[in-house]
Amino acid sequence: MIKFKITTEYIELIGLLKATGIALSGAEAKAMVEDGLVRVNGELENRKRAKLRPGAKVETQGQIILVE
């Protein structure tokens, strides 16, 4: 599990995927979301710019990210 601490109110989903290194670029992060490879709090997420706040759990490609 990756714990990712934010210092702002929220982080956008594609920004989180890039910041954690799961996606190497913004284009790759967008493609992952569009292809249905990302779940947020157990639900399939199709909004690339979904606002994630502390407590959100993101699952993709066998990785789990907890936003703190």
PDB file of N, CA, C and O in Angstrom, residues 43-66:
ATOM      1  N   GLU A  43     -15.335   1.879  -6.075  1.00  0.00           N
ATOM      2  CA  GLU A  43     -16.196   2.138  -7.232  1.00  0.00           C
ATOM      3  C   GLU A  43     -15.363   2.493  -8.450  1.00  0.00           C
ATOM      4  O   GLU A  43     -14.387   3.240  -8.334  1.00  0.00           O
ATOM      5  N   LEU A  44     -15.753   2.010  -9.605  1.00  0.00           N
ATOM      6  CA  LEU A  44     -15.079   2.353 -10.853  1.00  0.00           C
ATOM      7  C   LEU A  44     -15.159   3.863 -11.056  1.00  0.00           C
ATOM      8  O   LEU A  44     -16.222   4.452 -10.929  1.00  0.00           O
ATOM      9  N   GLU A  45     -14.027   4.485 -11.337  1.00  0.00           N
ATOM     10  CA  GLU A  45     -13.991   5.948 -11.506  1.00  0.00           C
ATOM     11  C   GLU A  45     -13.637   6.288 -12.944  1.00  0.00           C
ATOM     12  O   GLU A  45     -12.629   5.823 -13.460  1.00  0.00           O
ATOM     13  N   ASN A  46     -14.489   7.070 -13.600  1.00  0.00           N
ATOM     14  CA  ASN A  46     -14.237   7.437 -14.994  1.00  0.00           C
ATOM     15  C   ASN A  46     -13.984   8.935 -15.161  1.00  0.00           C
ATOM     16  O   ASN A  46     -13.845   9.415 -16.272  1.00  0.00           O
ATOM     17  N   ARG A  47     -13.910   9.662 -14.043  1.00  0.00           N
ATOM     18  CA  ARG A  47     -13.605  11.100 -14.105  1.00  0.00           C
ATOM     19  C   ARG A  47     -12.106  11.292 -13.892  1.00  0.00           C
ATOM     20  O   ARG A  47     -11.589  11.020 -12.811  1.00  0.00           O
ATOM     21  N   LYS A  48     -11.430  11.762 -14.931  1.00  0.00           N
ATOM     22  CA  LYS A  48      -9.976  11.927 -14.857  1.00  0.00           C
ATOM     23  C   LYS A  48      -9.563  12.931 -13.787  1.00  0.00           C
ATOM     24  O   LYS A  48      -8.531  12.798 -13.168  1.00  0.00           O
ATOM     25  N   ARG A  49     -10.386  13.933 -13.603  1.00  0.00           N
ATOM     26  CA  ARG A  49     -10.048  14.996 -12.660  1.00  0.00           C
ATOM     27  C   ARG A  49     -10.864  14.899 -11.363  1.00  0.00           C
ATOM     28  O   ARG A  49     -11.086  15.906 -10.695  1.00  0.00           O
ATOM     29  N   ALA A  50     -11.259  13.686 -11.008  1.00  0.00           N
ATOM     30  CA  ALA A  50     -11.988  13.484  -9.756  1.00  0.00           C
ATOM     31  C   ALA A  50     -11.142  14.039  -8.604  1.00  0.00           C
ATOM     32  O   ALA A  50      -9.930  13.823  -8.561  1.00  0.00           O
ATOM     33  N   LYS A  51     -11.774  14.766  -7.702  1.00  0.00           N
ATOM     34  CA  LYS A  51     -11.073  15.371  -6.577  1.00  0.00           C
ATOM     35  C   LYS A  51     -10.987  14.370  -5.432  1.00  0.00           C
ATOM     36  O   LYS A  51     -12.003  13.947  -4.894  1.00  0.00           O
ATOM     37  N   LEU A  52      -9.768  14.016  -5.083  1.00  0.00           N
ATOM     38  CA  LEU A  52      -9.547  13.046  -4.022  1.00  0.00           C
ATOM     39  C   LEU A  52      -9.087  13.768  -2.769  1.00  0.00           C
ATOM     40  O   LEU A  52      -8.145  14.551  -2.801  1.00  0.00           O
ATOM     41  N   ARG A  53      -9.758  13.487  -1.681  1.00  0.00           N
ATOM     42  CA  ARG A  53      -9.452  14.111  -0.400  1.00  0.00           C
ATOM     43  C   ARG A  53      -8.890  13.055   0.556  1.00  0.00           C
ATOM     44  O   ARG A  53      -9.000  11.857   0.298  1.00  0.00           O
ATOM     45  N   PRO A  54      -8.288  13.493   1.663  1.00  0.00           N
ATOM     46  CA  PRO A  54      -7.764  12.517   2.625  1.00  0.00           C
ATOM     47  C   PRO A  54      -8.807  11.468   2.991  1.00  0.00           C
ATOM     48  O   PRO A  54      -9.978  11.781   3.188  1.00  0.00           O
ATOM     49  N   GLY A  55      -8.364  10.221   3.024  1.00  0.00           N
ATOM     50  CA  GLY A  55      -9.244   9.098   3.319  1.00  0.00           C
ATOM     51  C   GLY A  55      -9.636   8.316   2.075  1.00  0.00           C
ATOM     52  O   GLY A  55     -10.129   7.198   2.172  1.00  0.00           O
ATOM     53  N   ALA A  56      -9.399   8.899   0.890  1.00  0.00           N
ATOM     54  CA  ALA A  56      -9.738   8.210  -0.359  1.00  0.00           C
ATOM     55  C   ALA A  56      -8.774   7.045  -0.584  1.00  0.00           C
ATOM     56  O   ALA A  56      -7.585   7.136  -0.284  1.00  0.00           O
ATOM     57  N   LYS A  57      -9.323   5.957  -1.110  1.00  0.00           N
ATOM     58  CA  LYS A  57      -8.515   4.772  -1.427  1.00  0.00           C
ATOM     59  C   LYS A  57      -8.630   4.507  -2.918  1.00  0.00           C
ATOM     60  O   LYS A  57      -9.729   4.318  -3.441  1.00  0.00           O
ATOM     61  N   VAL A  58      -7.500   4.508  -3.603  1.00  0.00           N
ATOM     62  CA  VAL A  58      -7.452   4.303  -5.044  1.00  0.00           C
ATOM     63  C   VAL A  58      -6.801   2.952  -5.320  1.00  0.00           C
ATOM     64  O   VAL A  58      -5.750   2.638  -4.760  1.00  0.00           O
ATOM     65  N   GLU A  59      -7.442   2.165  -6.186  1.00  0.00           N
ATOM     66  CA  GLU A  59      -6.907   0.853  -6.558  1.00  0.00           C
ATOM     67  C   GLU A  59      -6.724   0.798  -8.067  1.00  0.00           C
ATOM     68  O   GLU A  59      -7.644   1.126  -8.817  1.00  0.00           O
ATOM     69  N   THR A  60      -5.543   0.379  -8.500  1.00  0.00           N
ATOM     70  CA  THR A  60      -5.267   0.216  -9.917  1.00  0.00           C
ATOM     71  C   THR A  60      -4.053  -0.675 -10.120  1.00  0.00           C
ATOM     72  O   THR A  60      -3.092  -0.587  -9.352  1.00  0.00           O
ATOM     73  N   GLN A  61      -4.119  -1.536 -11.083  1.00  0.00           N
ATOM     74  CA  GLN A  61      -3.005  -2.408 -11.477  1.00  0.00           C
ATOM     75  C   GLN A  61      -2.337  -3.100 -10.273  1.00  0.00           C
ATOM     76  O   GLN A  61      -1.131  -3.178 -10.174  1.00  0.00           O
ATOM     77  N   GLY A  62      -3.145  -3.596  -9.354  1.00  0.00           N
ATOM     78  CA  GLY A  62      -2.621  -4.313  -8.198  1.00  0.00           C
ATOM     79  C   GLY A  62      -2.030  -3.415  -7.116  1.00  0.00           C
ATOM     80  O   GLY A  62      -1.495  -3.918  -6.131  1.00  0.00           O
ATOM     81  N   GLN A  63      -2.118  -2.117  -7.287  1.00  0.00           N
ATOM     82  CA  GLN A  63      -1.606  -1.165  -6.310  1.00  0.00           C
ATOM     83  C   GLN A  63      -2.773  -0.526  -5.558  1.00  0.00           C
ATOM     84  O   GLN A  63      -3.830  -0.314  -6.121  1.00  0.00           O
ATOM     85  N   ILE A  64      -2.540  -0.189  -4.306  1.00  0.00           N
ATOM     86  CA  ILE A  64      -3.520   0.537  -3.507  1.00  0.00           C
ATOM     87  C   ILE A  64      -2.839   1.804  -3.003  1.00  0.00           C
ATOM     88  O   ILE A  64      -1.738   1.758  -2.452  1.00  0.00           O
ATOM     89  N   ILE A  65      -3.506   2.933  -3.214  1.00  0.00           N
ATOM     90  CA  ILE A  65      -2.993   4.226  -2.763  1.00  0.00           C
ATOM     91  C   ILE A  65      -3.990   4.773  -1.752  1.00  0.00           C
ATOM     92  O   ILE A  65      -5.175   4.870  -2.038  1.00  0.00           O
ATOM     93  N   LEU A  66      -3.496   5.157  -0.594  1.00  0.00           N
ATOM     94  CA  LEU A  66      -4.326   5.786   0.426  1.00  0.00           C
ATOM     95  C   LEU A  66      -3.932   7.243   0.510  1.00  0.00           C
ATOM     96  O   LEU A  66      -2.762   7.575   0.760  1.00  0.00           O
TER      97      LEU A  66
END
